[in-house]
Structure formats: C-alpha cells, structure tokens
Coordinates of C-alpha atoms and ligand atoms in Angstrom, one line a residue:
M13 CA 95.9 128.9 97.8
M14 CA 92.9 131.0 96.9
R15 CA 90.2 129.3 98.7
L16 CA 92.5 129.5 101.7
S17 CA 90.0 130.7 104.7
G18 CA 90.7 134.1 106.6
V19 CA 91.4 132.2 109.1
V20 CA 94.6 130.1 107.8
L21 CA 95.8 133.1 106.3
L22 CA 95.1 135.6 110.2
M23 CA 97.3 132.4 111.1
A24 CA 100.3 132.5 108.5
V25 CA 100.3 136.4 109.4
V26 CA 100.7 136.1 112.7
A27 CA 103.8 133.3 112.0
C28 CA 105.3 136.0 110.1
A29 CA 105.0 138.6 112.1
C30 CA 106.5 135.7 115.1
A31 CA 108.9 134.5 112.8
S32 CA 110.9 137.2 110.9
A33 CA 113.3 136.0 108.6
L34 CA 112.9 133.7 105.7
A35 CA 115.3 131.7 107.8
S36 CA 113.3 131.1 110.8
P37 CA 113.0 128.0 112.3
F38 CA 110.0 125.7 111.1
Q39 CA 107.2 125.3 113.0
P40 CA 104.3 123.3 112.0
R41 CA 100.6 124.6 111.4
I42 CA 97.8 123.0 113.5
A43 CA 93.9 123.6 113.2
D44 CA 90.9 122.4 114.7
V45 CA 88.1 120.9 112.6
K46 CA 86.1 123.5 111.6
N47 CA 82.3 120.7 111.0
L48 CA 82.5 117.4 111.0
A49 CA 79.3 116.4 109.1
V50 CA 77.3 113.3 108.7
Y51 CA 77.7 112.4 104.4
S52 CA 76.2 109.5 104.3
T53 CA 74.7 106.3 106.3
W54 CA 74.6 102.6 105.8
Q55 CA 72.7 100.2 108.2
R56 CA 71.5 96.5 108.0
P57 CA 69.6 95.1 110.8
G58 CA 72.4 92.5 112.6
V59 CA 75.2 93.0 110.4
G60 CA 76.8 96.7 110.7
N61 CA 76.5 100.2 110.0
A62 CA 78.4 103.2 109.3
T63 CA 78.5 106.3 109.3
L64 CA 80.7 108.7 107.3
Y65 CA 81.5 112.0 108.3
A66 CA 82.6 114.4 106.0
A67 CA 85.9 116.8 108.1
H68 CA 85.9 120.9 106.9
A69 CA 88.7 122.3 107.9
P70 CA 90.8 125.1 106.7
G71 CA 93.8 124.6 104.8
Y72 CA 91.7 121.8 102.6
D73 CA 89.6 122.1 99.2
E74 CA 87.9 119.2 99.6
P75 CA 86.9 117.4 103.5
I76 CA 89.0 114.7 104.8
Y77 CA 86.4 111.8 104.9
V78 CA 85.8 109.7 108.5
L79 CA 84.6 105.8 107.6
N80 CA 83.1 104.8 111.3
I81 CA 82.1 101.7 110.3
T82 CA 80.7 99.1 112.3
G83 CA 80.3 95.2 111.7
V84 CA 79.8 91.7 112.9
D85 CA 82.7 90.4 110.8
H86 CA 85.5 91.6 108.1
H87 CA 82.0 90.4 105.3
A88 CA 80.2 93.1 107.3
I89 CA 82.6 95.7 107.0
G90 CA 82.9 94.8 103.7
Y91 CA 79.9 95.4 102.6
G92 CA 79.0 98.7 104.6
Y93 CA 82.6 100.7 103.1
G94 CA 81.7 98.9 99.1
I95 CA 78.0 100.6 99.3
L96 CA 79.1 104.1 101.2
M97 CA 83.0 104.4 99.5
A98 CA 82.3 102.6 95.7
N99 CA 82.5 106.0 93.9
Q100 CA 85.1 107.7 95.9
S101 CA 86.8 104.2 94.9
I102 CA 86.6 104.8 91.5
E103 CA 87.2 108.8 91.2
N104 CA 90.8 108.1 93.1
F105 CA 92.0 104.9 91.3
E106 CA 91.0 106.7 87.8
N107 CA 92.5 110.3 89.2
L108 CA 95.8 108.3 90.2
I109 CA 96.2 106.3 87.0
N110 CA 95.3 109.2 84.7
A111 CA 97.6 110.4 86.6
L112 CA 100.8 108.1 86.8
L113 CA 100.2 106.6 83.9
P114 CA 98.0 108.3 81.4
E115 CA 97.7 106.1 77.9
K116 CA 95.1 104.6 77.4
D117 CA 96.2 101.2 76.2
L118 CA 99.0 100.6 78.8
Q119 CA 96.6 101.3 80.9
L120 CA 94.9 97.3 79.9
V121 CA 98.2 96.2 80.0
L122 CA 98.5 97.7 83.9
E123 CA 95.6 96.3 85.1
A124 CA 95.9 93.0 83.8
Y125 CA 99.3 92.5 85.7
C126 CA 97.5 94.1 88.7
D127 CA 94.4 91.5 88.5
W128 CA 96.8 88.2 87.9
Q129 CA 99.5 89.6 90.8
Y130 CA 96.1 89.9 93.2
E131 CA 95.5 86.3 93.1
Y132 CA 98.8 85.7 94.7
I133 CA 98.0 88.8 97.4
I134 CA 94.3 87.6 98.1
H135 CA 95.7 83.6 98.1
N136 CA 98.3 85.1 101.3
L137 CA 95.8 87.1 102.4
P138 CA 94.2 85.3 106.5
Q139 CA 90.3 84.1 105.8
D140 CA 88.4 87.4 107.6
F141 CA 90.7 89.6 105.0
Q142 CA 89.2 87.8 101.8
D143 CA 86.1 87.5 103.6
E144 CA 86.2 91.3 103.8
I145 CA 87.5 92.0 100.1
K146 CA 84.0 89.8 99.1
G147 CA 81.7 91.8 101.0
I148 CA 83.1 94.7 98.5
E149 CA 82.8 93.0 96.2
E150 CA 79.2 91.9 96.9
G151 CA 79.0 96.0 98.6
T152 CA 79.5 97.3 95.4
A153 CA 77.1 95.1 92.9
D154 CA 74.5 96.0 95.0
I155 CA 74.8 99.5 94.2
G156 CA 75.5 98.6 90.5
L157 CA 79.2 100.3 90.6
P158 CA 80.6 95.9 90.9
H159 CA 83.6 98.0 89.2
A160 CA 84.5 100.0 92.4
A161 CA 85.6 96.5 94.0
K162 CA 88.2 95.8 90.7
C163 CA 89.6 99.5 91.5
I164 CA 90.3 98.7 95.3
K165 CA 91.4 95.9 94.7
R166 CA 94.0 97.1 91.8
A167 CA 94.7 99.9 94.3
L168 CA 95.6 97.1 97.0
T169 CA 97.8 95.1 94.2
I170 CA 100.5 98.1 93.5
A171 CA 100.2 99.1 96.9
S172 CA 101.8 95.8 98.0
I173 CA 103.5 94.7 94.5
A174 CA 106.6 93.1 96.4
V175 CA 109.2 94.5 92.9
G176 CA 111.1 92.1 91.9
D177 CA 111.9 91.8 88.0
L178 CA 109.1 93.6 87.1
S179 CA 109.3 94.1 83.3
R180 CA 110.0 90.4 82.9
D181 CA 106.9 89.6 84.7
I182 CA 105.1 91.6 82.4
L183 CA 106.8 90.3 79.3
Y184 CA 105.7 86.9 80.6
L185 CA 102.3 88.0 81.3
L186 CA 102.2 89.5 77.3
K187 CA 103.5 86.6 75.7
N188 CA 101.4 84.1 77.5
E189 CA 98.0 86.3 76.8
L190 CA 99.3 86.8 73.4
S191 CA 99.5 83.1 72.2
R192 CA 96.7 81.7 74.8
H193 CA 94.3 84.6 74.2
P194 CA 94.7 86.3 71.2
S195 CA 91.2 87.9 71.2
S196 CA 91.5 89.5 74.4
S197 CA 91.0 92.6 75.5
L198 CA 94.4 92.5 76.6
A199 CA 95.6 90.9 73.0
A200 CA 94.2 93.7 71.0
A201 CA 95.0 96.4 73.5
A202 CA 98.5 95.5 73.1
A203 CA 98.2 94.7 69.2
R204 CA 97.2 98.1 69.1
L205 CA 100.4 99.7 70.4
Q206 CA 102.5 97.3 68.7
Q207 CA 100.8 99.3 65.5
R208 CA 102.2 102.3 67.4
G209 CA 105.5 100.7 67.0
L210 CA 106.3 99.4 70.9
D211 CA 107.2 96.2 71.0
I212 CA 106.4 94.2 73.4
D213 CA 109.6 93.9 75.3
A214 CA 109.1 98.0 74.8
I215 CA 105.5 97.7 77.0
A216 CA 106.6 95.6 79.1
E217 CA 109.4 97.9 79.9
A218 CA 106.7 101.1 80.4
I219 CA 105.1 99.5 82.3
A220 CA 107.5 98.2 84.8
T221 CA 108.4 101.8 84.7
S222 CA 105.8 103.6 84.8
K223 CA 105.9 105.7 88.0
V224 CA 102.6 103.7 89.3
L225 CA 105.7 100.9 89.8
S226 CA 108.3 102.4 90.0
L227 CA 108.0 105.8 91.7
G228 CA 110.0 105.5 95.5
R229 CA 108.3 105.4 98.1
T230 CA 110.7 108.0 100.2
C231 CA 108.6 108.4 104.1
S232 CA 109.5 108.3 107.1
M233 CA 108.5 107.6 110.8
F234 CA 109.5 108.1 114.6
G235 CA 108.2 107.0 118.3
A236 CA 109.2 109.3 121.5
W237 CA 108.7 108.7 125.2
G238 CA 109.8 108.0 128.6
T239 CA 113.1 111.5 129.6
R240 CA 111.7 112.8 126.1
T241 CA 108.1 113.7 126.3
E242 CA 105.8 115.2 128.6
N243 CA 104.6 112.7 131.6
G244 CA 106.7 110.2 129.8
R245 CA 104.5 109.5 127.4
L246 CA 104.8 108.2 123.9
F247 CA 104.7 110.2 120.7
S248 CA 105.0 108.7 117.2
G249 CA 104.4 109.8 113.5
R250 CA 104.7 108.4 110.4
N251 CA 104.8 110.7 106.6
L252 CA 104.1 109.4 103.1
D253 CA 105.9 110.4 100.5
W254 CA 104.7 109.4 97.1
A255 CA 103.2 111.3 94.0
A256 CA 102.1 113.9 94.5
D257 CA 99.3 116.1 93.0
T258 CA 97.0 112.8 91.0
G259 CA 94.2 114.0 92.2
I260 CA 93.8 111.3 95.0
A261 CA 93.5 113.8 97.8
K262 CA 90.3 114.8 96.7
N263 CA 88.7 111.6 98.7
K264 CA 91.1 111.3 101.9
L265 CA 89.9 108.5 103.6
V266 CA 90.7 108.2 108.0
T267 CA 88.1 104.8 107.9
V268 CA 87.4 103.8 112.0
Y269 CA 86.9 100.0 111.9
H270 CA 85.1 98.4 115.0
I271 CA 84.5 94.4 114.2
G272 CA 83.0 92.1 115.8
E273 CA 83.3 90.9 119.5
N274 CA 86.7 90.7 120.7
T275 CA 88.7 93.0 118.0
V276 CA 90.1 96.3 118.8
P277 CA 88.1 99.7 117.6
Y278 CA 91.5 101.0 115.6
A279 CA 92.1 104.1 112.9
S280 CA 93.4 104.0 109.4
V281 CA 94.8 106.7 107.7
S282 CA 94.1 105.9 104.1
F283 CA 92.1 107.1 100.8
S284 CA 89.1 106.0 99.6
G285 CA 89.7 103.0 97.5
V286 CA 92.5 101.7 99.3
I287 CA 91.4 99.0 102.4
G288 CA 94.3 98.8 103.7
A289 CA 97.4 101.0 106.4
I290 CA 99.2 103.8 105.8
T291 CA 99.0 104.8 109.1
G292 CA 96.7 104.1 111.9
I293 CA 96.2 104.1 115.5
S294 CA 93.4 102.0 117.6
A295 CA 91.7 102.5 120.9
A296 CA 94.3 100.4 122.8
G297 CA 96.8 102.6 122.1
I298 CA 98.8 100.8 119.1
T299 CA 100.2 103.0 116.0
V300 CA 101.6 101.9 112.3
H301 CA 104.1 102.6 110.1
E302 CA 106.1 102.5 107.5
A303 CA 108.6 103.3 105.0
G304 CA 110.4 102.1 101.8
D305 CA 113.5 100.1 102.1
D306 CA 113.7 97.9 99.3
T307 CA 115.8 94.9 99.5
R308 CA 116.4 92.1 96.6
N309 CA 114.9 89.1 99.1
V310 CA 111.3 89.4 97.9
T311 CA 108.0 87.4 97.6
L312 CA 104.2 87.6 97.2
N313 CA 103.8 85.1 99.2
G314 CA 103.3 87.0 102.8
F315 CA 100.6 89.3 104.6
A316 CA 99.9 92.1 102.3
W317 CA 101.6 94.7 104.2
S318 CA 98.8 97.3 104.7
L319 CA 96.6 94.8 105.8
R320 CA 98.5 93.1 108.0
L321 CA 99.5 96.7 109.5
R322 CA 95.2 96.3 110.6
A323 CA 95.5 93.4 111.6
L324 CA 98.1 94.0 114.3
M325 CA 95.6 96.8 115.3
E326 CA 92.6 94.8 115.3
E327 CA 94.8 92.4 118.1
A328 CA 97.7 93.6 119.5
K329 CA 97.1 96.0 123.5
N330 CA 100.4 95.8 124.0
M331 CA 104.3 95.3 122.9
D332 CA 104.2 92.1 123.4
D333 CA 101.0 91.0 121.4
A334 CA 102.3 93.5 118.7
L335 CA 105.5 91.0 118.5
S336 CA 104.0 88.0 118.6
F337 CA 101.7 88.8 116.4
W338 CA 104.8 90.0 114.2
K339 CA 107.2 86.7 114.1
R340 CA 103.0 84.8 113.8
T341 CA 102.6 86.5 109.7
R342 CA 104.9 87.2 107.1
N343 CA 107.0 89.3 105.9
T344 CA 106.5 90.4 101.8
M345 CA 109.2 92.7 101.5
G346 CA 112.3 95.1 102.3
M347 CA 110.7 97.6 104.0
N348 CA 111.1 99.7 107.9
H349 CA 108.1 99.4 109.7
G350 CA 107.3 100.7 113.2
V351 CA 105.3 100.0 116.0
G352 CA 103.9 102.2 119.0
S353 CA 102.3 101.2 122.6
A354 CA 100.8 103.4 125.1
A355 CA 100.6 100.2 127.3
D356 CA 104.3 100.3 127.3
N357 CA 105.2 103.8 126.2
K358 CA 107.8 102.0 124.4
F359 CA 107.8 102.1 120.2
L360 CA 109.6 99.6 117.5
A361 CA 111.5 100.0 114.6
M362 CA 111.5 96.6 113.0
E363 CA 113.5 96.2 109.1
T364 CA 112.1 93.5 107.2
E365 CA 112.2 91.4 104.3
E366 CA 111.4 87.8 103.0
D367 CA 111.3 85.9 106.0
Y368 CA 113.5 88.0 108.3
T369 CA 112.8 90.4 111.3
A370 CA 115.5 92.9 113.0
Y371 CA 114.0 94.3 115.5
F372 CA 115.0 97.1 117.1
F373 CA 114.0 100.0 120.3
D374 CA 116.3 102.9 121.2
N375 CA 120.6 102.9 121.6
D376 CA 120.6 100.2 119.4
P377 CA 124.5 99.7 119.8
R378 CA 123.6 97.4 116.2
E379 CA 122.5 101.2 114.9
A380 CA 125.9 103.2 116.8
N381 CA 128.3 101.1 115.1
F382 CA 127.3 101.3 111.3
V383 CA 129.7 102.6 109.8
V384 CA 131.7 102.7 106.3
D385 CA 134.2 104.0 105.3
G386 CA 135.2 105.8 108.0
K387 CA 132.0 107.3 107.8
H388 CA 129.7 107.3 110.6
Y389 CA 126.3 106.3 109.6
G390 CA 124.4 105.6 112.8
F391 CA 123.3 108.5 116.0
P392 CA 120.8 106.3 118.1
L393 CA 119.3 107.9 121.3
K394 CA 117.9 106.7 123.8
D395 CA 114.1 106.9 124.4
A396 CA 113.1 107.0 121.0
V397 CA 113.4 105.4 117.2
W398 CA 112.9 106.3 114.4
R399 CA 114.1 106.0 110.3
T400 CA 113.5 106.7 107.5
N401 CA 114.8 104.7 104.1
H402 CA 117.5 102.7 105.6
G403 CA 118.6 100.3 107.9
Y404 CA 121.1 99.3 110.5
D405 CA 121.1 94.9 111.0
P406 CA 124.1 94.2 109.3
T407 CA 122.2 90.7 107.8
F408 CA 119.0 93.9 107.1
R409 CA 121.5 95.4 104.7
A410 CA 123.5 92.7 103.1
D411 CA 120.2 92.1 101.4
G412 CA 119.9 95.5 99.9
F413 CA 120.9 97.6 97.1
S414 CA 123.3 99.7 98.5
S415 CA 126.2 99.5 101.0
H416 CA 124.9 102.9 102.8
P417 CA 122.4 104.8 103.3
G418 CA 121.4 107.4 100.3
T419 CA 121.5 111.0 101.2
D420 CA 118.0 112.2 101.6
S421 CA 117.7 109.2 103.6
F422 CA 120.7 109.8 105.6
N423 CA 119.8 113.8 106.1
R424 CA 116.5 113.4 107.8
Y425 CA 117.5 110.3 110.1
L426 CA 120.1 112.8 110.6
L427 CA 117.3 115.5 110.7
L428 CA 115.2 114.3 113.5
H429 CA 118.3 112.6 115.9
D430 CA 118.9 116.6 115.5
T431 CA 115.6 117.8 116.2
F432 CA 115.6 115.7 119.2
L433 CA 118.6 116.4 120.6
G434 CA 117.5 119.7 120.2
Y435 CA 115.0 120.0 122.5
E436 CA 116.8 117.7 125.0
T437 CA 119.6 120.6 125.0
A438 CA 116.9 123.0 124.9
S439 CA 115.3 121.1 127.9
V440 CA 111.8 120.7 126.3
A441 CA 109.8 118.2 126.5
I442 CA 108.3 116.8 123.6
S443 CA 104.2 117.3 123.6
D444 CA 101.9 117.6 120.9
V445 CA 103.3 120.5 118.8
Q446 CA 107.3 118.7 118.8
A447 CA 105.8 115.7 117.8
V448 CA 103.6 117.2 115.2
N449 CA 107.1 119.3 114.3
L450 CA 109.3 116.1 114.6
T451 CA 106.8 114.9 112.2
A452 CA 106.5 117.6 109.9
V453 CA 110.3 118.2 110.0
V454 CA 110.9 115.4 107.3
G455 CA 108.1 115.5 105.5
D456 CA 109.3 115.9 101.8
K457 CA 109.1 119.6 100.8
G458 CA 111.0 119.7 97.3
G459 CA 114.6 118.8 97.3
S460 CA 117.1 116.3 99.7
S461 CA 119.3 118.9 101.0
R462 CA 118.8 119.0 104.8
D463 CA 118.0 123.1 103.9
S464 CA 115.1 122.0 102.1
F465 CA 113.3 120.2 105.1
L466 CA 113.5 123.1 106.7
S467 CA 111.5 125.6 104.8
C468 CA 107.8 125.4 102.8
Q469 CA 109.3 128.1 100.7
N470 CA 109.5 125.3 97.4
A471 CA 107.4 123.6 98.3
A472 CA 104.7 123.4 95.5
Q473 CA 106.7 120.0 94.6
G474 CA 107.3 118.6 97.5
S475 CA 105.9 114.9 97.6
N476 CA 104.7 114.3 101.2
I477 CA 101.4 113.4 101.1
I478 CA 100.2 111.9 103.7
S479 CA 101.9 113.5 107.7
A480 CA 100.3 112.0 111.0
T481 CA 101.5 112.8 114.4
F482 CA 99.6 109.7 117.2
K483 CA 99.7 110.5 121.0
P484 CA 97.6 106.8 121.4
S485 CA 96.3 106.1 124.8
T486 CA 95.3 102.9 126.2
T487 CA 92.0 103.6 126.9
G488 CA 90.7 105.0 123.9
H489 CA 91.5 109.1 124.8
A490 CA 93.6 109.1 122.1
T491 CA 94.7 112.4 119.4
M492 CA 96.1 112.3 115.6
Y493 CA 96.9 115.4 114.2
L494 CA 96.4 114.6 110.8
A495 CA 97.8 116.1 107.3
F496 CA 97.3 115.7 103.7
E497 CA 98.8 117.3 100.7
N498 CA 96.3 120.3 98.6
G499 CA 95.8 122.5 95.6
H500 CA 97.1 121.5 92.4
K501 CA 100.3 122.6 90.1
D502 CA 102.5 125.3 91.3
Q503 CA 99.6 126.4 94.1
H504 CA 100.2 122.3 95.6
V505 CA 100.7 122.4 99.5
P506 CA 102.9 118.9 100.2
A507 CA 100.9 117.4 104.0
C508 CA 103.7 118.4 105.5
C509 CA 103.5 122.8 104.8
N510 CA 99.1 122.0 105.6
N511 CA 97.6 121.7 108.3
Y512 CA 97.4 119.6 111.0
I513 CA 94.1 118.4 111.7
K514 CA 93.3 118.1 115.3
F515 CA 91.2 115.1 115.9
D516 CA 89.6 113.8 118.8
M517 CA 89.7 109.2 118.5
N518 CA 87.8 108.9 121.6
Q519 CA 84.4 110.0 119.6
F520 CA 85.0 107.4 117.0
F521 CA 86.0 104.7 119.2
G522 CA 83.3 104.9 121.0
V523 CA 85.1 103.3 124.7
Ligands
LIG11 C1 75.3 99.9 115.3 O1 75.3 98.5 115.1 C2 75.9 98.2 116.5 C3 77.2 96.8 117.0 O2 75.9 95.7 116.1 C4 75.3 98.6 117.4 O3 75.2 98.5 118.9 C5 74.8 99.5 117.6 O4 73.3 100.1 117.9 C6 74.5 100.3 115.8 N1 73.8 101.7 116.3 C7 73.0 102.0 115.1 C8 72.6 103.4 115.2 O5 72.3 101.4 114.5
LIG12 C1 78.0 107.7 92.0 O1 78.6 109.2 90.9 C2 77.4 109.1 89.9 C3 78.3 110.2 89.4 O2 78.5 111.0 89.9 C4 76.3 109.9 90.5 O3 75.3 109.6 89.5 C5 75.6 108.3 91.6 O4 74.6 108.6 92.0 C6 76.6 108.2 92.2 N1 76.3 106.5 93.0 C7 76.0 106.6 94.6 C8 76.3 105.3 94.6 O5 76.7 107.4 95.2
LIG13 C1 118.2 86.5 101.1 O1 118.3 86.1 99.7 C2 120.0 85.6 99.3 C3 120.1 85.4 97.9 O2 119.2 84.0 97.8 C4 120.2 84.8 100.6 O3 121.7 83.9 100.5 C5 120.3 84.8 102.0 O4 120.0 83.9 102.8 C6 118.8 86.0 102.2 N1 118.5 86.9 103.2 C7 117.5 86.2 104.7 C8 117.9 87.0 105.5 O5 117.1 85.4 104.6
LIG14 C1 110.8 121.7 114.7 O1 112.5 120.9 114.0 C2 113.3 122.2 113.8 C3 114.1 121.3 113.3 O2 115.3 120.7 114.6 C4 113.9 123.4 114.6 O3 115.1 124.2 114.0 C5 112.2 124.2 115.2 O4 112.5 125.1 116.4 C6 111.5 123.1 115.6 N1 110.6 124.1 115.6 C7 109.1 123.5 117.1 C8 108.0 124.4 116.9 O5 109.5 122.9 117.7
LIG15 C1 81.7 105.3 115.9 O1 81.1 104.3 115.9 C2 81.2 103.5 117.2 C3 80.7 102.4 117.7 O2 79.6 101.6 116.8 C4 80.1 104.2 118.4 O3 80.3 103.9 119.4 C5 80.5 105.6 118.1 O4 79.8 106.9 118.8 C6 80.7 106.4 117.0 N1 81.3 107.7 116.4 C7 80.6 108.3 116.1 C8 81.2 109.4 116.0 O5 79.7 108.2 114.9

C-alpha cells in the first residue's frame, strides 16, 4: 500500500495501539472526503446539466467519482451520461472482460451472446429506460465514442443474465450463426477457435463457465431500526462480493439522478459503464439492496433488476409505495432484495424468483422455523432483517438448488445475528460506526470461515468490491458511508478492509 497517505498510516498505527493483539475485535475504518474536485461538466439549455466530481479520499489510488446529473427526462440524463462517462465506461468494460475472459476470440463470442440477450432485456424495460439508453447511444456517438454505448449495454446484460442453461443458449447462437451468417465476424472467430481445437460445444462451455457469467455473487444486506438503533432510526447496508481486482475500481461511480419534475432524486452506487444500481439511497429515505440467491425459476421477461432498483427509488417515498411498485413490476431471477424506508423506519427483505416474491419484515416465523434434518437455520430478531445468499420462504426454497444454506452464506447470516445480539447485550444503540461495522464484518475477506470475516490479515484475496452503509432521511439529510476495493494482487484491499468514505448526501440531493 505504497500510495496510502500519512493520515491512513497514522490511523492504522492508532488502531493497532489500542487494539492490542491480532485477534482483536473487528474494527471498520471511516474517513472523510479529502477533496471534492470538479472533473468535468455538461450542459444543454432546456435539456439538462451535470457535474462530474472526483472525490479524493484516503485509501484510494483513484478518486470515487460522483456524477450529479439533472435532466428533463430519462433521455436527457442518458445523453449527458453518454457525453461524460463514455471513456470511463469503455475502460471499465475492457478491464473487466480482459481480466475475466482474456482470449480475444472468446470475447467476440461472449459479446455476440450479450448483444443477443440484450434484445430480450431492452424489450422488457419501461419506455423511459429505453429512452435513457437511446440518449446514451446519442451522447456517446456525438463525442465520437459510440463503442461506449455497446459496452454499457453489454455490461447491463452481464448484470442481468438470468443464468438458466447458458451453454445450451450459446451453442444455439453459434450453430445458428455458422449456418446463417458464415462470413460474419462471429463466425470467423468461431472458425479460428475451431482451428485451434475447440469445437463449438467446447466454445459454448468455455463462455458459460467463464468467470464473467458464472462467478457467483455472494453479497449481503441488512436493515436495523427501532429498539436497536440510536433514536430508533433506520440504518441499512449492502456488500457486493464479486470478481475482485479486475480493474473496474479505476472508475468507481455514484450517480445522483434528478429526472424531470415528478421523481425523487436518488444516488445509484455502481461503476462507470454500469447504469443499474448495485445499491442506492434516495432523497426520500429509501435504500435498495441485493444479494444473489439462485433458483431454477428464471426469466428475462422481467424488469432488469439493477434498473428496477433505480425505478423504485425514483418513485417510492415509503414502504407502501415500494411494495406496490414491486407488485406491479416483474422479477427475473432468484435473488434476495432489500428495501429500507426512513419514512417507516423499517427494512424489508424480499426473496424473489420468476413470478414469485416472499416478503419478510423482522422476527418472521418462516425464518424461525427453518429446520433441515434437525438443524436450525433461522434466527430472526425483532427490529432487524438481514440476508446473505439463502432464503427462508418454503415456496422459494423449494425452487432453489439446495435443501439447506451453504456454509459461507450461513456463517455470514449467523455473524450478523451475533453482531446484533452483541450490541443488544452490551446495550449499545446502533449508530453510524456500528452500522458500518455490521456492513463490513460480513464483507468477503478471502475465506468462508467465521474467523476469516473477523480479520483483514489475509484479505488480499477478498472479493468484497463495494460496501455501503446508509443512514437515510426523509428530508434528504442522509449520510452514506461508501467503500470500494483498492490496489492489485497482493496489495489488493477489499472494500470492507478499506476506508468507508463519509458522504453527506444533502449537497447532491439539493433538497
Ligand atoms: C440544471 O438544470 C436544472 C433543471 O433544469 C436547473 O434548475 C439548474 O439551474 C441547472 N443548473 C445549471 C448550472 O445550469
Ligand atoms: C477519451 O480517451 C481518449 C484516450 O485516452 C482521449 O484521447 C479522448 O480525448 C477522450 N475523450 C473524451 C471525450 O474524454
Ligand atoms: C417454479 O417452477 C416449477 C417448475 O416449472 C413450478 O412447478 C413451480 O410452481 C414454480 N414456482 C413458482 C413459485 O411459481
Ligand atoms: C464489529 O462486529 C464484530 C463482530 O460481531 C465485533 O467483534 C466488534 O466488536 C464490532 N466492532 C465494533 C467497532 O462495533
Ligand atoms: C446537484 O444537482 C442538484 C439539482 O440540479 C442541485 O440542486 C445540487 O446543488 C447539485 N449539487 C452539487 C454538489 O453539484
């Protein structure tokens, strides 16, 4: 960590001094933005405007970018995004693909597969999101980087692919292409791969099992309120544990959207080129979360989840709004989602699959009663809900791939339970530091045992790449603590072991 600033080194020394031994209790690190600099701007009278900020902060070799964008409609903000984010979007997409599927001809096959699947995804998006993507195509074309729109659409597809039988679908695509368009660039790539001894079954298998498509998202989320928290207010958090050190952390991006007259301003946490929300918080005090939980029942005929989370923040002001939005829109794949609402001081976990959602608030009997072969797997509490990568609803579980939670997922579920209980026993009301701790403690630090989550000692292999804690507010006076991964190889630091950077969201929400 050669480039860490003196401030961080000093903090690390202080932390070691008061925390005596290696087996000291886990302690997350929090820091402020050091300098918020204007990086670039865009303005089109009557249409929209945007400022891209670079937030420089200790623990980060590259800034965390914040795009504050205002537009009359989705098309306008898509256009501005295209203008300001084109280069970063291309760079991130190429970094990701080169890291996870280095062979160029296989990349061509993957891209063709994404372009095909994208047609299903776009077809199922509401018109305003289709317009936004049209705006992105126009903006990126107007600055001479139309390739960026392709990267953005492929990244959306990779985030949205509902698994199913991938190699069968890719095989279908290849056979079709070779017989119908034998002189296309895709057919040429397939022919080159065949010359090198990969038959088309093997090509399909190589893409289907490549890390880009098959790497599981572990992830976790929680919400706590009421008797557990300071002044009873809601705190929530979310981890993205997926593909570490691919190079996409070069362009980390929080986009704060102000769209038209009638939507709620909101912040979407993501990477440049990924237009969906990995997680987010709105000016009305709504937070959105996700954690993978695969099922057999999947479809692309639904609302691509990462854009659906944005649409939810755009419209919901409270839990009732969020629930009615969810019931009105369609699931795609097996996943756990979460929604926090400051207006209600509540958090909702949703176990979702094609055409089915199970809703969970706190202390749910379905969770308490989950027993397999005499072993108890559910320990719900009052005034808190959390999820890792398994579900509790009997119908949802029946469509999953395993009768009981995986060890890693269950260890993290229990660790969150125990951390809540630890605060309760010690009469500690959860406030900012504790909420950041609840987020950080279950971020992937390179192992799956309970101990591996309690130390950053061997965390270079940790796959926690985004970790976010929210203190939402109905009046826009929200705080976000945001950590990303940093550094490479044996110097890699997963998000949960890096500094959580404190962002006062009111300056961006402007309410
Ligand atoms: C940006 O657009 C909004 C909405 O049209 C407008 O209120 C604001 O004044 C504009 N800001 C700048 C700097 O042009
Ligand atoms: C995009 O990046 C290229 C290469 O670094 C640079 O030459 C070009 O000016 C950039 N374009 C924009 C619009 O930022
Ligand atoms: C999931 O798919 C199976 C097989 O098609 C079906 O029997 C089951 O009812 C589905 N689950 C739900 C919740 O719809
Ligand atoms: C964070 O949580 C861990 C695990 O429960 C606990 O050991 C540690 O004391 C907590 N740290 C803080 C600062 O609350
Ligand atoms: C972000 O944009 C909103 C709406 O245009 C504006 O009110 C707010 O002041 C902006 N904040 C920053 C820091 O640029």
